[in-house]
Amino acid sequence: MTGQVIFTERPCSEGECKIAIATLDNTASLNALTYPMLEQLNQQLERWHEDDSIVCVFLEGAGEKAFCAGGDVRAMYQVMESEPKASISRFLTDYFTLEYRCNYLIHTYTKPIIGWGRGIVMGGGMGLFMGTSHKVVTPESRLAMPEISIGLYPDVGATWFLNRLEPGIGLFLGLTGVMVNASDALSIHFADHLLLAKERDGLLEQLQHASWSTAEDHYDVVTELLENLAQQADDQRPVQQLMPHFDAIQQACLQDELQSVVQAVMALPSSPWLDRAKQNLAEGSAISAHICHRQMTHYSELSLAGCFRLELGVSVQCGLLGEFREGVRARLIDKDGQPNWLFNNVADVDSSVIDALFTSLWPDQAHPLVNLGKHGL
């Protein structure tokens, strides 16, 4: 998979400040994140963070279809399919460590980052998008954490950001992997602002002409500009799909046991959107469902850095187990749509399998992300 990140800087009209733009450019794969792309992005974001002339970062995807559809799971599949376990572990540890460091950097950035979430925002794309200070969607945006369909689980910080939604909603989105449109994204706080796609160039121009040198808070400058432009999109909001069923979804997902949650979700009323959610759950990995349920019920109080440390171990363990490999094969490689999951349903899953996935591969002081959140990292 090819891909790159394009970096540009635009001068402001007053003073010596600049607006920085990072464009994920891998359009053939909906801007999926290759390892070199993550390296480029992480290194440049660190440079811009230390550059006093940069007052705001604009993070976008190339093309009209997607901000970012996820990580480079095809590359992961090739390694999981052909390499011994030691090599799989090294590859996945390296990839996810870099990805999670980049996610954490965006979450903790001390300058405004605008996430221009046009089109598809899924998986690894959500990991970038949800960390930005100003999350912008357009009327055609679709957001999702669809990992249950490929035998993984909601990672890239989802242990953190799904647990910050209203009770039960994060669990539902993780269990079903269903896409959320722009209107629902705003309502559940997956997004902050709705703008028309055509406003992109005008927004960048306004950012260049803003009064950064006299502003007490650069975040307020960005918020005001986005709120003014958002008025143009008021009549372009798509019809909500999640919110009409919010109470029923929440009640279904607040059951004590996962099996009860699944039964309650499958019993929700019928609509095209809910039917798709149910189908995803019914056809998804039972192991993924158990991982997601444990994320939402056992780790809601974990720190942001702690969430990434937890996820790194689980992600590598998933790669070693084989469920992830089989899901990618069925959905993306052979495309037969018939994954041979290890368990037929959530009731069959042995809890010891899930316990093992949540068992760290490293002693605390040897964890690859041990310094995350410490010493300025």
Coordinates of N, CA and C in Angstrom, one line a residue, residues 31-212:
N31 N -7.5 6.7 2.2 CA -6.5 7.4 3.1 C -6.2 6.5 4.4
A32 N -6.2 5.2 4.2 CA -5.8 4.3 5.3 C -4.3 4.6 5.7
L33 N -4.0 4.4 6.9 CA -2.7 4.8 7.5 C -1.7 3.7 7.4
T34 N -0.7 3.9 6.5 CA 0.4 3.0 6.5 C 1.4 3.4 7.6
Y35 N 2.3 2.6 7.9 CA 3.3 2.9 8.9 C 4.1 4.1 8.5
P36 N 4.6 4.3 7.3 CA 5.4 5.5 6.9 C 4.5 6.7 7.1
M37 N 3.2 6.7 6.8 CA 2.4 7.8 6.9 C 2.3 8.2 8.4
L38 N 2.1 7.2 9.3 CA 2.1 7.5 10.7 C 3.4 8.1 11.2
E39 N 4.5 7.6 10.7 CA 5.8 8.2 11.0 C 5.9 9.7 10.6
Q40 N 5.5 9.9 9.4 CA 5.5 11.3 8.9 C 4.6 12.2 9.7
L41 N 3.4 11.8 10.0 CA 2.5 12.6 10.7 C 2.9 12.9 12.1
N42 N 3.4 11.9 12.8 CA 3.8 12.0 14.2 C 5.0 13.0 14.3
Q43 N 6.0 12.8 13.4 CA 7.2 13.6 13.5 C 6.8 15.1 13.2
Q44 N 6.0 15.3 12.2 CA 5.7 16.7 11.8 C 4.8 17.4 12.9
L45 N 3.9 16.6 13.4 CA 3.1 17.2 14.5 C 3.9 17.6 15.7
E46 N 4.9 16.8 16.0 CA 5.9 17.2 17.1 C 6.6 18.4 16.7
R47 N 7.1 18.6 15.5 CA 7.8 19.8 15.0 C 6.9 21.0 15.1
W48 N 5.7 20.9 14.6 CA 4.8 22.0 14.7 C 4.4 22.4 16.1
H49 N 4.4 21.4 17.0 CA 4.0 21.7 18.4 C 5.1 22.5 19.0
E50 N 6.3 22.3 18.6 CA 7.5 23.1 19.2 C 7.7 24.4 18.4
D51 N 7.1 24.6 17.3 CA 7.3 25.8 16.5 C 6.3 26.9 16.9
D52 N 6.8 28.0 17.5 CA 6.0 29.0 18.1 C 5.2 29.8 17.0
S53 N 5.7 29.7 15.7 CA 5.0 30.4 14.7 C 3.7 29.7 14.2
I54 N 3.6 28.4 14.5 CA 2.4 27.7 14.1 C 1.3 27.9 15.2
V55 N 0.2 28.4 14.8 CA -0.9 28.7 15.7 C -2.1 27.8 15.7
C56 N -2.2 27.0 14.6 CA -3.3 26.1 14.4 C -2.9 25.1 13.4
V57 N -3.4 23.9 13.6 CA -3.2 22.8 12.6 C -4.5 22.3 12.0
F58 N -4.5 22.1 10.7 CA -5.7 21.6 10.0 C -5.4 20.2 9.5
L59 N -6.1 19.2 10.0 CA -5.8 17.8 9.6 C -7.0 17.3 8.7
E60 N -6.6 16.8 7.5 CA -7.7 16.4 6.5 C -7.2 15.2 5.8
G61 N -8.1 14.7 5.0 CA -7.8 13.6 4.1 C -7.9 14.1 2.6
A62 N -7.1 13.5 1.8 CA -7.2 13.9 0.3 C -8.4 13.3 -0.3
G63 N -8.9 14.0 -1.3 CA -10.0 13.5 -2.1 C -11.3 13.8 -1.4
E64 N -12.4 13.4 -2.0 CA -13.8 13.7 -1.5 C -14.4 12.6 -0.7
K65 N -13.8 11.4 -0.8 CA -14.5 10.2 -0.2 C -14.3 10.0 1.3
A66 N -13.1 10.4 1.8 CA -12.8 9.9 3.1 C -11.8 10.9 3.8
F67 N -11.9 11.1 5.1 CA -10.9 11.6 5.9 C -9.8 10.5 6.1
C68 N -10.3 9.4 6.7 CA -9.4 8.2 6.8 C -10.3 7.0 7.2
A69 N -10.1 5.9 6.5 CA -10.9 4.7 6.7 C -10.3 3.8 7.7
G70 N -9.1 4.0 8.2 CA -8.6 3.1 9.2 C -7.1 2.9 9.1
G71 N -6.6 1.9 9.8 CA -5.2 1.5 9.7 C -4.9 0.6 8.5
D72 N -3.7 0.3 8.3 CA -3.2 -0.6 7.2 C -3.4 -2.0 7.6
V73 N -4.6 -2.5 7.6 CA -4.9 -3.9 8.1 C -4.5 -4.9 7.0
R74 N -4.4 -4.5 5.8 CA -3.9 -5.4 4.7 C -2.4 -5.8 5.0
A75 N -1.6 -4.8 5.4 CA -0.2 -5.1 5.7 C -0.1 -6.0 6.9
M76 N -1.0 -5.7 7.9 CA -1.0 -6.6 9.1 C -1.4 -8.0 8.7
Y77 N -2.4 -8.1 7.8 CA -2.8 -9.5 7.4 C -1.7 -10.2 6.8
Q78 N -0.9 -9.6 5.9 CA 0.2 -10.3 5.2 C 1.2 -10.8 6.2
V79 N 1.5 -10.1 7.3 CA 2.4 -10.5 8.3 C 1.8 -11.6 9.1
M80 N 0.5 -11.5 9.5 CA -0.2 -12.5 10.4 C -0.3 -13.8 9.6
E81 N -0.4 -13.7 8.3 CA -0.7 -14.9 7.5 C 0.6 -15.7 7.2
S82 N 1.7 -15.0 7.1 CA 3.0 -15.6 6.6 C 4.1 -15.7 7.6
E83 N 4.1 -14.9 8.7 CA 5.2 -14.8 9.6 C 5.0 -15.7 10.8
P84 N 6.1 -16.1 11.5 CA 6.0 -16.8 12.8 C 5.5 -15.8 13.9
K85 N 5.1 -16.3 15.0 CA 4.5 -15.5 16.0 C 5.4 -14.4 16.5
A86 N 6.7 -14.7 16.6 CA 7.6 -13.6 17.1 C 7.6 -12.4 16.2
S87 N 7.6 -12.7 14.9 CA 7.6 -11.6 13.9 C 6.3 -10.9 13.9
I88 N 5.2 -11.6 14.0 CA 3.9 -11.0 14.1 C 3.8 -10.0 15.3
S89 N 4.3 -10.5 16.4 CA 4.3 -9.7 17.7 C 5.1 -8.4 17.5
R90 N 6.3 -8.5 16.9 CA 7.2 -7.4 16.7 C 6.5 -6.4 15.7
F91 N 6.0 -6.9 14.6 CA 5.3 -6.0 13.6 C 4.2 -5.2 14.2
L92 N 3.3 -5.9 14.9 CA 2.1 -5.3 15.4 C 2.4 -4.4 16.6
T93 N 3.4 -4.8 17.4 CA 3.8 -3.9 18.5 C 4.4 -2.6 17.9
D94 N 5.2 -2.6 16.9 CA 5.8 -1.4 16.3 C 4.7 -0.6 15.7
Y95 N 3.8 -1.2 14.9 CA 2.7 -0.4 14.3 C 1.8 0.3 15.3
F96 N 1.2 -0.5 16.2 CA 0.3 0.1 17.1 C 0.9 1.0 18.1
T97 N 2.2 0.8 18.5 CA 2.9 1.7 19.4 C 3.0 3.1 18.7
L98 N 3.4 3.1 17.4 CA 3.5 4.4 16.7 C 2.1 5.0 16.5
E99 N 1.1 4.2 16.2 CA -0.2 4.8 16.0 C -0.8 5.4 17.2
Y100 N -0.6 4.7 18.4 CA -1.2 5.2 19.6 C -0.4 6.4 20.1
R101 N 0.9 6.4 19.9 CA 1.7 7.6 20.2 C 1.1 8.9 19.5
C102 N 0.9 8.6 18.2 CA 0.3 9.7 17.4 C -1.0 10.1 17.9
N103 N -1.9 9.2 18.2 CA -3.2 9.5 18.7 C -3.1 10.3 20.0
Y104 N -2.2 9.8 20.9 CA -2.1 10.5 22.2 C -1.6 11.9 22.0
L105 N -0.6 12.1 21.1 CA -0.1 13.5 20.8 C -1.2 14.4 20.4
I106 N -2.1 13.9 19.5 CA -3.2 14.8 19.1 C -4.1 15.1 20.2
H107 N -4.5 14.1 21.0 CA -5.3 14.3 22.2 C -4.8 15.4 23.2
T108 N -3.4 15.4 23.3 CA -2.8 16.3 24.3 C -2.1 17.5 23.7
Y109 N -2.3 17.8 22.4 CA -1.7 18.9 21.8 C -2.2 20.2 22.5
T110 N -1.3 21.2 22.5 CA -1.6 22.4 23.2 C -1.8 23.6 22.2
K111 N -2.1 23.2 21.0 CA -2.6 24.2 20.0 C -3.8 23.6 19.4
P112 N -4.7 24.5 18.8 CA -5.9 24.0 18.2 C -5.6 23.1 17.0
I113 N -6.2 21.9 16.9 CA -6.2 21.0 15.7 C -7.6 20.9 15.2
I114 N -7.8 21.3 14.0 CA -9.1 21.1 13.4 C -9.1 19.8 12.6
G115 N -10.0 18.9 13.0 CA -10.1 17.6 12.2 C -11.2 17.8 11.2
W116 N -10.8 17.8 9.9 CA -11.8 18.0 8.8 C -12.3 16.6 8.4
G117 N -13.4 16.2 9.1 CA -13.9 14.8 8.9 C -14.8 14.7 7.8
R118 N -14.4 15.0 6.6 CA -15.3 14.9 5.4 C -15.3 13.4 5.0
G119 N -16.5 12.9 4.7 CA -16.6 11.5 4.1 C -16.5 10.5 5.2
I120 N -15.8 9.4 4.9 CA -15.6 8.3 5.8 C -14.6 8.6 6.9
V121 N -15.0 8.4 8.1 CA -14.1 8.5 9.3 C -14.3 7.2 10.1
M122 N -13.3 6.2 9.9 CA -13.5 4.9 10.6 C -12.2 4.4 11.2
G123 N -12.4 3.6 12.3 CA -11.2 2.9 12.8 C -10.1 3.9 13.2
G124 N -8.9 3.6 12.5 CA -7.8 4.4 12.8 C -8.0 5.9 12.5
G125 N -8.9 6.2 11.5 CA -9.3 7.6 11.3 C -10.0 8.2 12.5
M126 N -10.8 7.4 13.2 CA -11.4 7.9 14.4 C -10.4 8.2 15.4
G127 N -9.3 7.4 15.5 CA -8.3 7.6 16.4 C -7.6 9.0 16.3
L128 N -7.5 9.4 15.0 CA -6.9 10.8 14.8 C -8.0 11.8 15.1
F129 N -9.2 11.6 14.5 CA -10.2 12.6 14.5 C -10.7 12.9 16.0
M130 N -10.9 11.9 16.8 CA -11.4 12.1 18.1 C -10.5 12.8 19.0
G131 N -9.2 12.9 18.7 CA -8.3 13.6 19.5 C -8.2 15.1 19.2
T132 N -8.7 15.5 18.0 CA -8.6 16.9 17.6 C -9.5 17.8 18.5
S133 N -9.1 19.0 18.7 CA -9.8 20.0 19.5 C -11.1 20.5 18.9
H134 N -11.1 20.5 17.6 CA -12.3 21.0 16.8 C -12.7 19.9 15.8
K135 N -13.7 19.1 16.1 CA -14.0 18.0 15.2 C -15.2 18.5 14.2
V136 N -14.8 18.6 12.9 CA -15.7 19.1 11.9 C -16.2 18.0 11.0
V137 N -17.5 17.9 10.9 CA -18.1 16.9 9.9 C -18.8 17.7 8.8
T138 N -19.0 17.1 7.7 CA -19.8 17.7 6.6 C -21.0 16.8 6.4
P139 N -22.0 17.3 5.6 CA -23.3 16.5 5.5 C -23.1 15.1 5.1
E140 N -22.0 14.8 4.3 CA -21.8 13.4 3.8 C -21.0 12.6 4.7
S141 N -20.6 13.1 5.9 CA -19.7 12.3 6.8 C -20.4 11.1 7.3
R142 N -19.6 10.0 7.5 CA -20.0 8.8 8.1 C -18.9 8.3 9.1
L143 N -19.2 8.1 10.4 CA -18.3 7.8 11.4 C -18.6 6.4 12.0
A144 N -17.5 5.6 12.2 CA -17.8 4.3 12.8 C -16.5 3.7 13.4
M145 N -16.8 2.8 14.3 CA -15.7 1.9 14.8 C -16.1 0.5 14.5
P146 N -15.8 0.0 13.2 CA -16.4 -1.2 12.7 C -15.6 -2.5 13.0
E147 N -14.7 -2.5 14.0 CA -13.7 -3.6 14.2 C -14.4 -4.9 14.4
I148 N -15.6 -4.9 15.0 CA -16.2 -6.2 15.3 C -16.4 -7.1 14.0
S149 N -16.4 -6.4 12.8 CA -16.6 -7.1 11.6 C -15.3 -7.8 11.1
I150 N -14.1 -7.4 11.7 CA -12.9 -8.0 11.2 C -12.2 -8.7 12.4
G151 N -12.9 -8.9 13.5 CA -12.3 -9.7 14.6 C -11.3 -8.9 15.4
L152 N -11.3 -7.6 15.3 CA -10.5 -6.8 16.2 C -11.4 -6.2 17.3
Y153 N -11.3 -5.0 17.7 CA -12.1 -4.4 18.7 C -11.9 -2.9 18.6
P154 N -12.7 -2.0 19.2 CA -12.5 -0.6 19.1 C -11.3 -0.1 19.9
D155 N -10.2 0.2 19.1 CA -8.9 0.6 19.7 C -8.7 2.0 19.5
V156 N -7.5 2.4 19.2 CA -7.0 3.8 18.9 C -7.6 4.8 19.9
G157 N -7.7 4.4 21.2 CA -8.2 5.3 22.2 C -9.7 5.2 22.4
A158 N -10.4 4.2 21.8 CA -11.8 4.1 22.0 C -12.2 3.7 23.4
T159 N -11.3 3.0 24.1 CA -11.5 2.8 25.5 C -11.8 4.1 26.2
W160 N -11.2 5.1 25.8 CA -11.3 6.5 26.4 C -12.6 7.2 25.8
F161 N -12.6 7.3 24.4 CA -13.6 8.2 23.9 C -15.0 7.6 23.8
L162 N -15.1 6.3 23.7 CA -16.5 5.6 23.7 C -17.0 5.7 25.1
N163 N -16.1 5.6 26.1 CA -16.6 5.7 27.5 C -17.0 7.1 27.9
R164 N -16.7 8.1 27.1 CA -17.1 9.4 27.4 C -18.5 9.8 26.7
L165 N -19.1 8.9 26.0 CA -20.4 9.1 25.5 C -21.4 8.8 26.6
E166 N -22.7 9.1 26.3 CA -23.7 8.8 27.3 C -23.7 7.3 27.6
P167 N -24.1 6.9 28.8 CA -24.0 5.5 29.2 C -24.7 4.6 28.1
G168 N -24.0 3.5 27.8 CA -24.6 2.5 26.8 C -24.4 2.8 25.4
I169 N -24.2 4.1 25.0 CA -24.1 4.4 23.6 C -22.8 4.0 23.0
G170 N -21.7 4.2 23.8 CA -20.4 3.7 23.3 C -20.4 2.2 23.1
L171 N -21.0 1.5 24.0 CA -21.0 0.0 23.9 C -21.8 -0.4 22.6
F172 N -22.9 0.3 22.4 CA -23.7 0.0 21.2 C -22.9 0.2 19.9
L173 N -22.2 1.3 19.8 CA -21.5 1.6 18.6 C -20.3 0.6 18.5
G174 N -19.7 0.2 19.6 CA -18.6 -0.8 19.5 C -19.1 -2.2 19.1
L175 N -20.2 -2.6 19.7 CA -20.8 -3.9 19.4 C -21.3 -4.0 18.0
T176 N -21.8 -3.0 17.4 CA -22.5 -3.0 16.1 C -21.6 -2.5 15.0
G177 N -20.6 -1.6 15.3 CA -19.8 -1.1 14.2 C -20.6 -0.2 13.2
V178 N -21.8 0.2 13.6 CA -22.7 0.9 12.7 C -22.2 2.3 12.4
M179 N -22.4 2.8 11.2 CA -22.0 4.1 10.8 C -23.0 5.1 11.4
V180 N -22.4 6.3 11.8 CA -23.2 7.4 12.4 C -23.1 8.5 11.4
N181 N -24.2 9.1 11.1 CA -24.2 10.3 10.2 C -23.8 11.6 10.9
A182 N -23.7 12.7 10.2 CA -23.2 13.9 10.7 C -24.2 14.5 11.8
S183 N -25.5 14.4 11.6 CA -26.4 14.9 12.6 C -26.3 14.1 13.9
D184 N -26.3 12.8 13.8 CA -26.1 12.0 15.0 C -24.8 12.2 15.7
A185 N -23.7 12.4 14.9 CA -22.4 12.6 15.4 C -22.4 13.9 16.3
L186 N -23.0 14.9 15.8 CA -23.1 16.1 16.6 C -23.9 15.9 17.9
S187 N -25.0 15.2 17.8 CA -25.8 14.9 19.0 C -25.1 14.1 20.1
I188 N -24.3 13.1 19.7 CA -23.7 12.3 20.7 C -22.3 12.7 21.0
H189 N -21.8 13.9 20.4 CA -20.5 14.5 20.7 C -19.4 13.7 20.1
F190 N -19.6 13.1 19.0 CA -18.6 12.5 18.1 C -18.0 13.7 17.3
A191 N -18.7 14.8 17.2 CA -18.3 15.9 16.3 C -18.8 17.2 17.0
D192 N -18.1 18.3 16.6 CA -18.4 19.6 17.3 C -19.1 20.6 16.3
H193 N -18.8 20.5 15.0 CA -19.3 21.5 14.1 C -19.7 20.8 12.8
L194 N -20.7 21.3 12.1 CA -21.1 20.8 10.8 C -20.9 21.9 9.8
L195 N -20.1 21.7 8.8 CA -19.8 22.7 7.7 C -20.0 22.0 6.4
L196 N -20.3 22.8 5.4 CA -20.4 22.3 4.0 C -19.0 22.1 3.5
A197 N -18.8 21.0 2.7 CA -17.5 20.7 2.2 C -16.9 21.8 1.4
K198 N -17.7 22.6 0.8 CA -17.2 23.7 0.0 C -16.7 24.9 0.8
E199 N -16.9 24.8 2.1 CA -16.4 25.9 3.0 C -15.0 25.7 3.4
R200 N -14.4 24.6 3.0 CA -13.0 24.3 3.4 C -12.0 25.4 3.0
D201 N -12.0 25.8 1.8 CA -11.0 26.9 1.4 C -11.3 28.2 2.1
G202 N -12.6 28.5 2.3 CA -12.9 29.8 2.9 C -12.5 29.7 4.4
L203 N -12.6 28.6 5.0 CA -12.2 28.4 6.4 C -10.7 28.7 6.5
L204 N -9.9 28.1 5.7 CA -8.5 28.2 5.7 C -8.1 29.7 5.5
E205 N -8.8 30.4 4.6 CA -8.5 31.8 4.4 C -8.8 32.6 5.6
Q206 N -10.0 32.3 6.2 CA -10.3 33.1 7.4 C -9.3 32.8 8.6
L207 N -8.8 31.6 8.6 CA -7.8 31.3 9.6 C -6.5 32.1 9.4
Q208 N -6.2 32.3 8.1 CA -5.0 33.1 7.8 C -5.2 34.6 8.2
H209 N -6.5 35.0 8.1 CA -6.7 36.5 8.3 C -7.2 36.7 9.8
A210 N -7.2 35.7 10.6 CA -7.7 35.9 12.0 C -6.7 36.7 12.8
S211 N -7.2 37.3 13.9 CA -6.3 38.1 14.8 C -5.7 37.2 15.9
W212 N -4.7 36.4 15.4 CA -4.0 35.5 16.4 C -3.2 36.3 17.4

